[in-house]
Amino acid sequence: MRKEIILLISRQFLARLFKSRAVYPLLGIMLILLIYAAISGVSYHDHNHFREDHQEMARDSWEGNPDKHPHRMAHFGTFAFRLKHPLSMFDFGIESYTGNAVFLEAHKQNMVNFSEASFSTGLLRFGELSMAMILQTILPLIIFFMGYSAVVADRENGTLRILLTQGASWKDILFGRSFGLLIGALLFCLPFFLVAAILLVSEEHVSAEIWMRLMLTMFIYLLFVVVLCFITIAISVSSRSSKDALVKLLGLWLLMIVLLPRTAQAVGSYLYPTPTKLEFKSAIEEEVIKNGDSHNPDDPHFSALKDSVLKANHVNTVEELPFNYGGFVMAEGERLSAEVYSKHQQQLMDTYRKQNSFSRVLALANPYLAVKNLSMALSGSDFESYVDFQNQAEEYRYLMAQKMNELQMKYIGASVSSSEGKVNVVGREEWRNFPDFEHEQLSLGSVLSAEVFSLVSILFWMVLAIWMILSLSKKAKAI
Amino acid sequence: MYSLMFRQFLRTKTCIIGLSLLLVLGTISLLIGKQFLTEQQEVAHQVVEKQADHIARNVEYHSDDLGLLLYYLEFALINDPSPLAGLSIGQRDINPSVQSVTIRTLEAQKYDTDLLNPVKLLYGNLDLSFILIYVLPLLIIAFTYNLLSEEEESGTWRMIRVMTRSKIKFLLAKLSVRFVLLFTVVLTLFILAVGLLDIPVGQPLLAFFSVAILYMVFWFALSFWIISLQRNSNFNALTLLSIWLTLMILVPAALNNYLTVNHPIPEALTATIQQRDGYHEKWDTNKEETLEAFYTAYPQYKKYGYPTEDGFNWLWYYAMQHLGDVESHEQSVAMRDKILKREHISELWSRFVPTMHAQLALNRLAGTGLINHIHFLQETSDFHERTRLYFYPQIFDQAGAEAVNWASFKPEHMTTVTEINWWSTLGSLVIGALVFTGLAFVQSRSVL
């Protein structure tokens, strides 16, 4: 394998590619798509303004509350609005299907509502045009188109034999053509990287970690492109005619990108049914009642608790306690029910993970899926990022409820049972003292450790593709 | 000769693989549709079963206080799916089919989502509509792209030209062989579907089937036109696949982006804060004003007067709750209007894009589109008001639980009656098919 020959062969491939002219309209179309996707990405991300404004609006009304009984405040509650990750401009991932606003109040875990999908017409299901989507679905097609005849056409018109007799080895030819194709593919791909970087530069508060994420994303797409180029050349060399190569590659594209992913996900979902909402809620309710129901005056757990509290404080009735017993009971009830809820919620998320495992394991056979998963995860628009938001919102809800219970225990008289009216209240400064909800994105480390499978898969494909070319270069025939 | 063509085509690998793929995926899609319908029935069944228990249990606990009892009680409204929903799940997997609401603020309840796996939603359903809209055109392309060019490339075209009187008839015969085969497979799938999903044979099914077939005709016509251009196989394959890609992914996705970007719905978020504030702030404001506002909405309850400023009472409580709905009403209506606007724009554009049209038409026939859900939300509001107005006077009269005939509170059902507008359902597909067939004939006459 000689460098000069490989470069020569790849240069010759590129010369032929650009002489054919078909490549120019394609470049034009890709640029138009890129611009459209970039504008969409920026505008999608701009929806964050709505959410920030509403977070502020919700906060203002929280702080605007007058002196109040803390339990009223616990039910007044607040909202968590989900903010998009800056890189979701690049890859929308599951953004449109995830909820965006959740009401946080005491004793009740509400659903995260108002997903974009719930406002969308049937068109959403055709997909969305993001920069990542174009690189994942359209770019492979373009690479296949540019490269399907790369070797087989030379065989058809006899130039392959001339090349070989002139001293080029099969290895030189295959790697040369692959390299040429790669340069051609990069011409399509680099504008996307450039635009993504420019968009990120124009964003405020972009941390070094976000840049790391973008770099990694680009690197993964680069690997994807290299793998695709090798596959194209491998199929080109092993096909009888250029038509044959084209049909094989188009079939591969359909299988890899349209049919397999949807089928795998459908099979996963079919095999792992999830509980209905009613079942989910009643299972939690039953378990809460079993463990201790703070709303039931005869509950054994809470009767025992009452006895031990009275005994520990050396008093006979709850009115003699140095704190508000109602607040204490609610704190205990909140703790118990939050525990049960989070157990069931984890189970549900694990079932979802199982449903999704089919399309994840399939990444081993399908590099498209590996790239899709990695790209979503790095762009903060994947399943785990969403689960993380839900967990943080629930954590905040729990802290808020417990803070209100604590205030009730501390400041509300031991004999008070009603929360109505302007007596038995806590000063409004307490509301301001409790910080607002803020969502922290997952760290890069945890993102990568969740995506080990996809990482391994794309590297595996890289090795496999090189091996394919090497082994074909031993078997290939010139005629 | 016709039967020879059949046998010749049936023996090709493309035909065998293609038709088996269609049959296998089609069958899977029917199983998925079946599972979807079963789940929906299961949900409805559970709701019916649990509502009676739920009422009985709470009546037992709170029989002396109707106001408190109704704080807890949930009443269900079920959006019954049409069996066709199993063939085109549409947005039904995103939007819930059951609303369980208390008589408190509705805005806090009616947008509650189901438990959803967003990744599953992202990949979409493998239902029959997917097979018909995505996979079927691919098979048509695979079966037809080289009808003429293959003969030319293998050198048999000249022989055929000598032997057949009309080349266009020869081409049409070949196309019809493929059409008949695909038609048979699709018909088989529909017959299977009728048996498996208990679909009543009637106008909606006929319309559904007609959309599928006309959509297929459209793709045959398109392919016919491309073939008649008499370019080589590679050109045909690439062009047809690019058209597929454009119609299937690029145009709908671009339009959806446009809708999301240009018609955002922040009103949803505003309404949800307003309903909370509208209700909760009343705990700290003048009770008389609250009741005044409530009586403006429902003057028939004026006779219950203005209870004292101190202390708690249910009249005031439910008036507060209702004001949550009143104060968020404007934003809520704005939100609905924007959603309808999105639907309207989609409809408008889909007239020019057969893929979008087919999907939206199938969803509409199956009652699984966005409109169906908006309709359901409206029904929920009516249902909520009916239920509230039934209980209000009893609560305000401080009646006990025994005054109510609880057995009559069974979950209610909403059934969608699909009105079929044949022209708007099929018209644009017919026109599309005619245009391309016409183009193909004009082209053929000049070159063949």
mmCIF file of C-alpha atoms in Angstrom, chain A residues 29 33 36-37 39-41 43-44 47 50-51 54-55 57-59 61-62 65-68 72 75-79 81 92-94 96-98 100-101 103 105 108 110-130 133-134 137-138 141 145 148 242-244 246-247 250 253-255 258-259 261-263 265-267 269-271 273-282 285-286 289 295-296 345 348-349 351-353 355-356 359 368-369 372-373 376 382-383 386 419-422, chain B residues 21 25 28 31-32 35 39 42-43 46-48 50 57 61 71-72 74 90-96 100 107-108 111-127 130 133-135 138 145-146 150 153 233-235 237-238 241-242 244-245 247-250 252-277 279-281 283-287 309-312 316-317 335 339 342-346 349-350 355-357 359-360 363 369-370 373:
data_model
loop_
_atom_site.group_PDB
_atom_site.id
_atom_site.type_symbol
_atom_site.label_atom_id
_atom_site.label_comp_id
_atom_site.label_asym_id
_atom_site.label_seq_id
_atom_site.Cartn_x
_atom_site.Cartn_y
_atom_site.Cartn_z
ATOM 1 C CA ILE A 29 -30.201 20.617 -1.930
ATOM 2 C CA LEU A 33 -31.910 21.514 3.891
ATOM 3 C CA TYR A 36 -33.883 25.075 6.921
ATOM 4 C CA ALA A 37 -32.882 22.635 9.646
ATOM 5 C CA ILE A 39 -33.316 27.838 11.354
ATOM 6 C CA SER A 40 -35.766 25.294 12.741
ATOM 7 C CA GLY A 41 -33.242 24.205 15.329
ATOM 8 C CA SER A 43 -36.393 28.448 16.625
ATOM 9 C CA TYR A 44 -37.125 25.212 18.462
ATOM 10 C CA HIS A 47 -39.088 27.957 22.748
ATOM 11 C CA PHE A 50 -41.510 30.695 26.670
ATOM 12 C CA ARG A 51 -40.531 28.241 29.330
ATOM 13 C CA HIS A 54 -43.373 30.898 32.522
ATOM 14 C CA GLN A 55 -40.958 29.620 35.117
ATOM 15 C CA MET A 57 -44.308 33.832 36.046
ATOM 16 C CA ALA A 58 -44.880 30.805 38.268
ATOM 17 C CA ARG A 59 -42.131 31.960 40.597
ATOM 18 C CA SER A 61 -46.940 34.100 41.899
ATOM 19 C CA TRP A 62 -45.231 31.778 44.372
ATOM 20 C CA ASN A 65 -48.297 34.844 48.217
ATOM 21 C CA PRO A 66 -49.190 36.655 51.426
ATOM 22 C CA ASP A 67 -48.578 35.232 54.896
ATOM 23 C CA LYS A 68 -50.193 31.849 54.734
ATOM 24 C CA ARG A 72 -51.886 25.921 51.779
ATOM 25 C CA HIS A 75 -50.862 22.838 47.674
ATOM 26 C CA PHE A 76 -50.357 26.150 45.943
ATOM 27 C CA GLY A 77 -47.251 24.413 44.696
ATOM 28 C CA THR A 78 -45.157 25.452 41.763
ATOM 29 C CA PHE A 79 -44.199 24.351 38.292
ATOM 30 C CA PHE A 81 -40.735 23.777 32.980
ATOM 31 C CA PHE A 92 -34.205 17.192 18.316
ATOM 32 C CA GLY A 93 -34.172 13.588 19.535
ATOM 33 C CA ILE A 94 -37.301 12.776 21.501
ATOM 34 C CA SER A 96 -41.219 16.687 20.698
ATOM 35 C CA TYR A 97 -42.589 13.657 22.486
ATOM 36 C CA THR A 98 -41.638 14.561 26.029
ATOM 37 C CA ASN A 100 -42.677 20.177 29.119
ATOM 38 C CA ALA A 101 -44.475 21.327 32.237
ATOM 39 C CA PHE A 103 -47.176 20.953 38.480
ATOM 40 C CA GLU A 105 -47.479 19.998 44.888
ATOM 41 C CA LYS A 108 -49.130 14.144 44.537
ATOM 42 C CA ASN A 110 -48.337 14.899 38.603
ATOM 43 C CA MET A 111 -47.707 14.007 34.990
ATOM 44 C CA VAL A 112 -45.351 16.061 32.872
ATOM 45 C CA ASN A 113 -47.764 17.557 30.357
ATOM 46 C CA PHE A 114 -47.935 19.619 27.185
ATOM 47 C CA SER A 115 -45.590 17.768 24.909
ATOM 48 C CA GLU A 116 -45.274 19.247 21.455
ATOM 49 C CA ALA A 117 -46.718 15.976 20.147
ATOM 50 C CA SER A 118 -49.964 16.564 21.994
ATOM 51 C CA PHE A 119 -50.483 19.724 19.928
ATOM 52 C CA SER A 120 -49.321 18.191 16.675
ATOM 53 C CA THR A 121 -51.152 16.877 13.681
ATOM 54 C CA GLY A 122 -50.414 13.525 12.088
ATOM 55 C CA LEU A 123 -47.563 15.191 10.194
ATOM 56 C CA LEU A 124 -45.254 14.987 13.177
ATOM 57 C CA ARG A 125 -45.103 11.236 12.703
ATOM 58 C CA PHE A 126 -43.333 11.648 9.357
ATOM 59 C CA GLY A 127 -40.370 12.942 11.336
ATOM 60 C CA GLU A 128 -38.697 16.252 11.918
ATOM 61 C CA LEU A 129 -36.043 17.990 9.907
ATOM 62 C CA SER A 130 -33.028 18.538 12.149
ATOM 63 C CA MET A 133 -31.640 13.848 10.990
ATOM 64 C CA ILE A 134 -30.213 14.975 7.647
ATOM 65 C CA THR A 137 -30.736 9.640 6.908
ATOM 66 C CA ILE A 138 -29.956 11.739 3.829
ATOM 67 C CA LEU A 141 -28.033 8.029 0.615
ATOM 68 C CA PHE A 145 -25.133 7.562 -4.697
ATOM 69 C CA TYR A 148 -22.008 2.905 -5.840
ATOM 70 C CA SER A 242 -23.285 -0.948 -11.189
ATOM 71 C CA LYS A 243 -27.045 -1.379 -11.243
ATOM 72 C CA ASP A 244 -26.624 -4.330 -8.950
ATOM 73 C CA LEU A 246 -26.998 0.581 -6.580
ATOM 74 C CA VAL A 247 -29.959 -1.659 -5.863
ATOM 75 C CA LEU A 250 -30.605 1.433 -1.768
ATOM 76 C CA TRP A 253 -30.498 2.146 3.183
ATOM 77 C CA LEU A 254 -34.180 1.275 3.416
ATOM 78 C CA LEU A 255 -33.502 -1.602 5.728
ATOM 79 C CA VAL A 258 -36.602 2.984 7.529
ATOM 80 C CA LEU A 259 -37.600 -0.579 8.280
ATOM 81 C CA PRO A 261 -35.460 0.691 13.594
ATOM 82 C CA ARG A 262 -39.223 0.998 13.629
ATOM 83 C CA THR A 263 -39.702 -2.753 13.582
ATOM 84 C CA GLN A 265 -38.929 -0.670 18.587
ATOM 85 C CA ALA A 266 -42.358 -2.069 17.750
ATOM 86 C CA VAL A 267 -41.269 -5.583 18.709
ATOM 87 C CA SER A 269 -42.943 -2.454 22.851
ATOM 88 C CA TYR A 270 -45.048 -5.446 21.893
ATOM 89 C CA LEU A 271 -43.094 -7.784 24.146
ATOM 90 C CA PRO A 273 -46.365 -4.214 27.957
ATOM 91 C CA THR A 274 -46.605 -1.352 30.421
ATOM 92 C CA PRO A 275 -49.290 -0.887 33.050
ATOM 93 C CA THR A 276 -52.186 1.398 32.232
ATOM 94 C CA LYS A 277 -52.219 4.677 34.087
ATOM 95 C CA LEU A 278 -55.050 3.452 36.260
ATOM 96 C CA GLU A 279 -53.166 0.273 37.200
ATOM 97 C CA PHE A 280 -50.031 2.276 37.894
ATOM 98 C CA LYS A 281 -51.854 4.701 40.156
ATOM 99 C CA SER A 282 -53.826 2.073 42.023
ATOM 100 C CA GLU A 285 -52.197 3.804 46.214
ATOM 101 C CA GLU A 286 -52.547 0.262 47.529
ATOM 102 C CA ILE A 289 -52.217 2.353 52.253
ATOM 103 C CA HIS A 295 -55.012 10.407 55.753
ATOM 104 C CA ASN A 296 -56.595 7.510 57.633
ATOM 105 C CA GLN A 345 -41.656 5.058 38.731
ATOM 106 C CA LEU A 348 -41.891 1.816 34.869
ATOM 107 C CA MET A 349 -38.757 3.476 33.501
ATOM 108 C CA THR A 351 -39.853 -1.373 31.508
ATOM 109 C CA TYR A 352 -39.439 1.467 29.013
ATOM 110 C CA ARG A 353 -35.726 0.745 28.920
ATOM 111 C CA GLN A 355 -38.874 -1.780 25.342
ATOM 112 C CA ASN A 356 -36.108 0.410 23.986
ATOM 113 C CA SER A 359 -33.526 -0.761 19.088
ATOM 114 C CA TYR A 368 -27.328 4.148 11.997
ATOM 115 C CA LEU A 369 -28.944 3.319 15.323
ATOM 116 C CA LYS A 372 -28.733 8.075 16.384
ATOM 117 C CA ASN A 373 -28.555 7.028 20.037
ATOM 118 C CA MET A 376 -29.440 12.186 20.907
ATOM 119 C CA ASP A 382 -32.601 11.374 24.657
ATOM 120 C CA PHE A 383 -34.620 9.200 26.994
ATOM 121 C CA TYR A 386 -35.814 13.177 30.118
ATOM 122 C CA SER A 419 -55.336 25.767 57.358
ATOM 123 C CA GLU A 420 -57.982 28.306 56.368
ATOM 124 C CA GLY A 421 -57.999 32.023 57.062
ATOM 125 C CA LYS A 422 -55.502 34.658 58.115
ATOM 126 C CA LEU B 21 -42.038 -8.708 3.128
ATOM 127 C CA LEU B 25 -44.888 -6.761 7.919
ATOM 128 C CA ILE B 28 -47.132 -7.857 12.246
ATOM 129 C CA LEU B 31 -51.033 -7.865 15.501
ATOM 130 C CA ILE B 32 -49.817 -4.508 16.732
ATOM 131 C CA GLN B 35 -52.706 -5.229 20.746
ATOM 132 C CA GLU B 39 -55.168 -2.298 25.456
ATOM 133 C CA GLU B 42 -58.658 -3.088 28.765
ATOM 134 C CA VAL B 43 -58.284 0.523 29.883
ATOM 135 C CA GLN B 46 -60.733 -1.149 34.138
ATOM 136 C CA VAL B 47 -62.236 2.306 34.295
ATOM 137 C CA VAL B 48 -65.768 0.942 34.283
ATOM 138 C CA LYS B 50 -62.999 0.695 39.216
ATOM 139 C CA ARG B 57 -65.409 3.240 48.954
ATOM 140 C CA TYR B 61 -65.799 7.165 54.161
ATOM 141 C CA TYR B 71 -63.552 16.565 46.364
ATOM 142 C CA TYR B 72 -62.360 12.978 45.927
ATOM 143 C CA GLU B 74 -63.593 11.017 39.829
ATOM 144 C CA GLY B 90 -52.482 8.057 14.419
ATOM 145 C CA GLN B 91 -52.218 10.331 17.449
ATOM 146 C CA ARG B 92 -54.197 7.964 19.629
ATOM 147 C CA ASP B 93 -51.034 6.648 21.244
ATOM 148 C CA ILE B 94 -50.118 10.174 22.374
ATOM 149 C CA ASN B 95 -53.491 11.431 23.498
ATOM 150 C CA PRO B 96 -55.309 9.608 26.289
ATOM 151 C CA SER B 100 -61.192 10.865 34.822
ATOM 152 C CA GLU B 107 -58.068 22.965 33.350
ATOM 153 C CA ALA B 108 -55.861 21.305 35.957
ATOM 154 C CA TYR B 111 -54.482 17.817 29.684
ATOM 155 C CA ASP B 112 -53.116 15.052 31.867
ATOM 156 C CA THR B 113 -51.121 12.700 29.670
ATOM 157 C CA ASP B 114 -51.008 8.949 29.805
ATOM 158 C CA LEU B 115 -47.928 7.013 30.804
ATOM 159 C CA LEU B 116 -45.859 7.170 27.646
ATOM 160 C CA ASN B 117 -42.545 5.879 26.416
ATOM 161 C CA PRO B 118 -41.287 8.793 24.316
ATOM 162 C CA VAL B 119 -38.821 6.613 22.421
ATOM 163 C CA LYS B 120 -41.652 4.398 21.279
ATOM 164 C CA LEU B 121 -43.518 7.474 20.118
ATOM 165 C CA LEU B 122 -40.446 8.720 18.277
ATOM 166 C CA TYR B 123 -40.082 5.559 16.215
ATOM 167 C CA GLY B 124 -43.786 5.486 15.562
ATOM 168 C CA ASN B 125 -46.234 2.680 15.238
ATOM 169 C CA LEU B 126 -45.828 -0.185 12.863
ATOM 170 C CA ASP B 127 -49.502 -0.126 11.996
ATOM 171 C CA PHE B 130 -47.358 2.717 7.909
ATOM 172 C CA ILE B 133 -48.029 4.604 3.126
ATOM 173 C CA TYR B 134 -44.304 3.830 3.427
ATOM 174 C CA VAL B 135 -43.663 0.261 2.395
ATOM 175 C CA LEU B 138 -41.207 1.092 -2.075
ATOM 176 C CA TYR B 145 -38.379 0.935 -11.977
ATOM 177 C CA ASN B 146 -36.691 -1.271 -14.566
ATOM 178 C CA GLU B 150 -34.228 -3.839 -18.098
ATOM 179 C CA GLU B 153 -30.252 -3.206 -21.048
ATOM 180 C CA SER B 233 -32.425 1.669 -14.619
ATOM 181 C CA ASN B 234 -30.087 3.592 -12.344
ATOM 182 C CA PHE B 235 -31.718 6.874 -13.205
ATOM 183 C CA ALA B 237 -34.264 3.878 -9.289
ATOM 184 C CA LEU B 238 -32.599 7.027 -8.008
ATOM 185 C CA LEU B 241 -36.400 6.835 -4.485
ATOM 186 C CA SER B 242 -35.669 10.555 -4.300
ATOM 187 C CA TRP B 244 -40.237 8.791 -2.246
ATOM 188 C CA LEU B 245 -37.808 10.449 0.151
ATOM 189 C CA LEU B 247 -42.773 13.023 -0.286
ATOM 190 C CA MET B 248 -42.314 10.735 2.673
ATOM 191 C CA ILE B 249 -39.779 12.538 4.800
ATOM 192 C CA LEU B 250 -38.623 15.913 3.562
ATOM 193 C CA PRO B 252 -43.958 16.536 5.721
ATOM 194 C CA ALA B 253 -41.051 17.064 8.110
ATOM 195 C CA ALA B 254 -40.384 20.529 6.726
ATOM 196 C CA LEU B 255 -44.034 21.447 7.074
ATOM 197 C CA ASN B 256 -44.181 20.106 10.590
ATOM 198 C CA ASN B 257 -41.126 22.190 11.483
ATOM 199 C CA TYR B 258 -42.884 25.186 9.987
ATOM 200 C CA LEU B 259 -45.961 24.598 12.129
ATOM 201 C CA THR B 260 -43.973 24.132 15.308
ATOM 202 C CA VAL B 261 -41.876 27.209 14.695
ATOM 203 C CA ASN B 262 -44.533 29.571 13.427
ATOM 204 C CA HIS B 263 -47.460 28.461 15.523
ATOM 205 C CA PRO B 264 -46.022 27.848 18.975
ATOM 206 C CA ILE B 265 -48.531 27.364 21.765
ATOM 207 C CA PRO B 266 -47.218 29.084 24.906
ATOM 208 C CA GLU B 267 -50.882 29.654 25.826
ATOM 209 C CA ALA B 268 -50.898 26.108 27.177
ATOM 210 C CA LEU B 269 -48.301 27.034 29.768
ATOM 211 C CA THR B 270 -49.971 30.341 30.602
ATOM 212 C CA ALA B 271 -53.349 28.664 31.039
ATOM 213 C CA THR B 272 -51.928 26.086 33.387
ATOM 214 C CA ILE B 273 -50.438 28.759 35.664
ATOM 215 C CA GLN B 274 -53.570 30.884 35.450
ATOM 216 C CA GLN B 275 -55.889 28.077 36.481
ATOM 217 C CA ARG B 276 -53.727 27.415 39.518
ATOM 218 C CA ASP B 277 -53.558 31.085 40.485
ATOM 219 C CA TYR B 279 -58.247 29.151 42.166
ATOM 220 C CA HIS B 280 -55.549 29.356 44.823
ATOM 221 C CA GLU B 281 -55.363 33.091 45.206
ATOM 222 C CA TRP B 283 -57.967 31.550 49.566
ATOM 223 C CA ASP B 284 -56.520 34.919 50.462
ATOM 224 C CA THR B 285 -59.044 37.268 48.882
ATOM 225 C CA ASN B 286 -62.489 38.508 49.768
ATOM 226 C CA LYS B 287 -65.012 35.653 49.814
ATOM 227 C CA GLU B 309 -66.175 35.855 55.714
ATOM 228 C CA ASP B 310 -64.747 33.600 58.408
ATOM 229 C CA GLY B 311 -64.424 29.871 58.175
ATOM 230 C CA PHE B 312 -64.661 27.344 55.463
ATOM 231 C CA TRP B 316 -67.090 29.131 48.534
ATOM 232 C CA TYR B 317 -64.666 26.277 47.903
ATOM 233 C CA MET B 335 -54.650 27.338 22.781
ATOM 234 C CA ILE B 339 -54.197 23.734 17.603
ATOM 235 C CA ARG B 342 -52.259 23.785 12.872
ATOM 236 C CA GLU B 343 -54.722 21.127 11.811
ATOM 237 C CA HIS B 344 -56.223 23.431 9.208
ATOM 238 C CA ILE B 345 -52.835 24.248 7.653
ATOM 239 C CA SER B 346 -51.886 20.567 7.585
ATOM 240 C CA TRP B 349 -51.127 21.424 2.397
ATOM 241 C CA SER B 350 -51.896 17.760 2.361
ATOM 242 C CA THR B 355 -48.376 10.894 1.406
ATOM 243 C CA MET B 356 -49.582 13.475 3.897
ATOM 244 C CA HIS B 357 -53.063 13.325 2.511
ATOM 245 C CA GLN B 359 -52.001 9.618 6.426
ATOM 246 C CA LEU B 360 -54.354 12.366 7.532
ATOM 247 C CA ASN B 363 -56.387 8.967 10.667
ATOM 248 C CA GLY B 369 -56.371 12.380 14.345
ATOM 249 C CA LEU B 370 -55.877 15.569 16.275
ATOM 250 C CA HIS B 373 -58.846 14.565 20.372
#
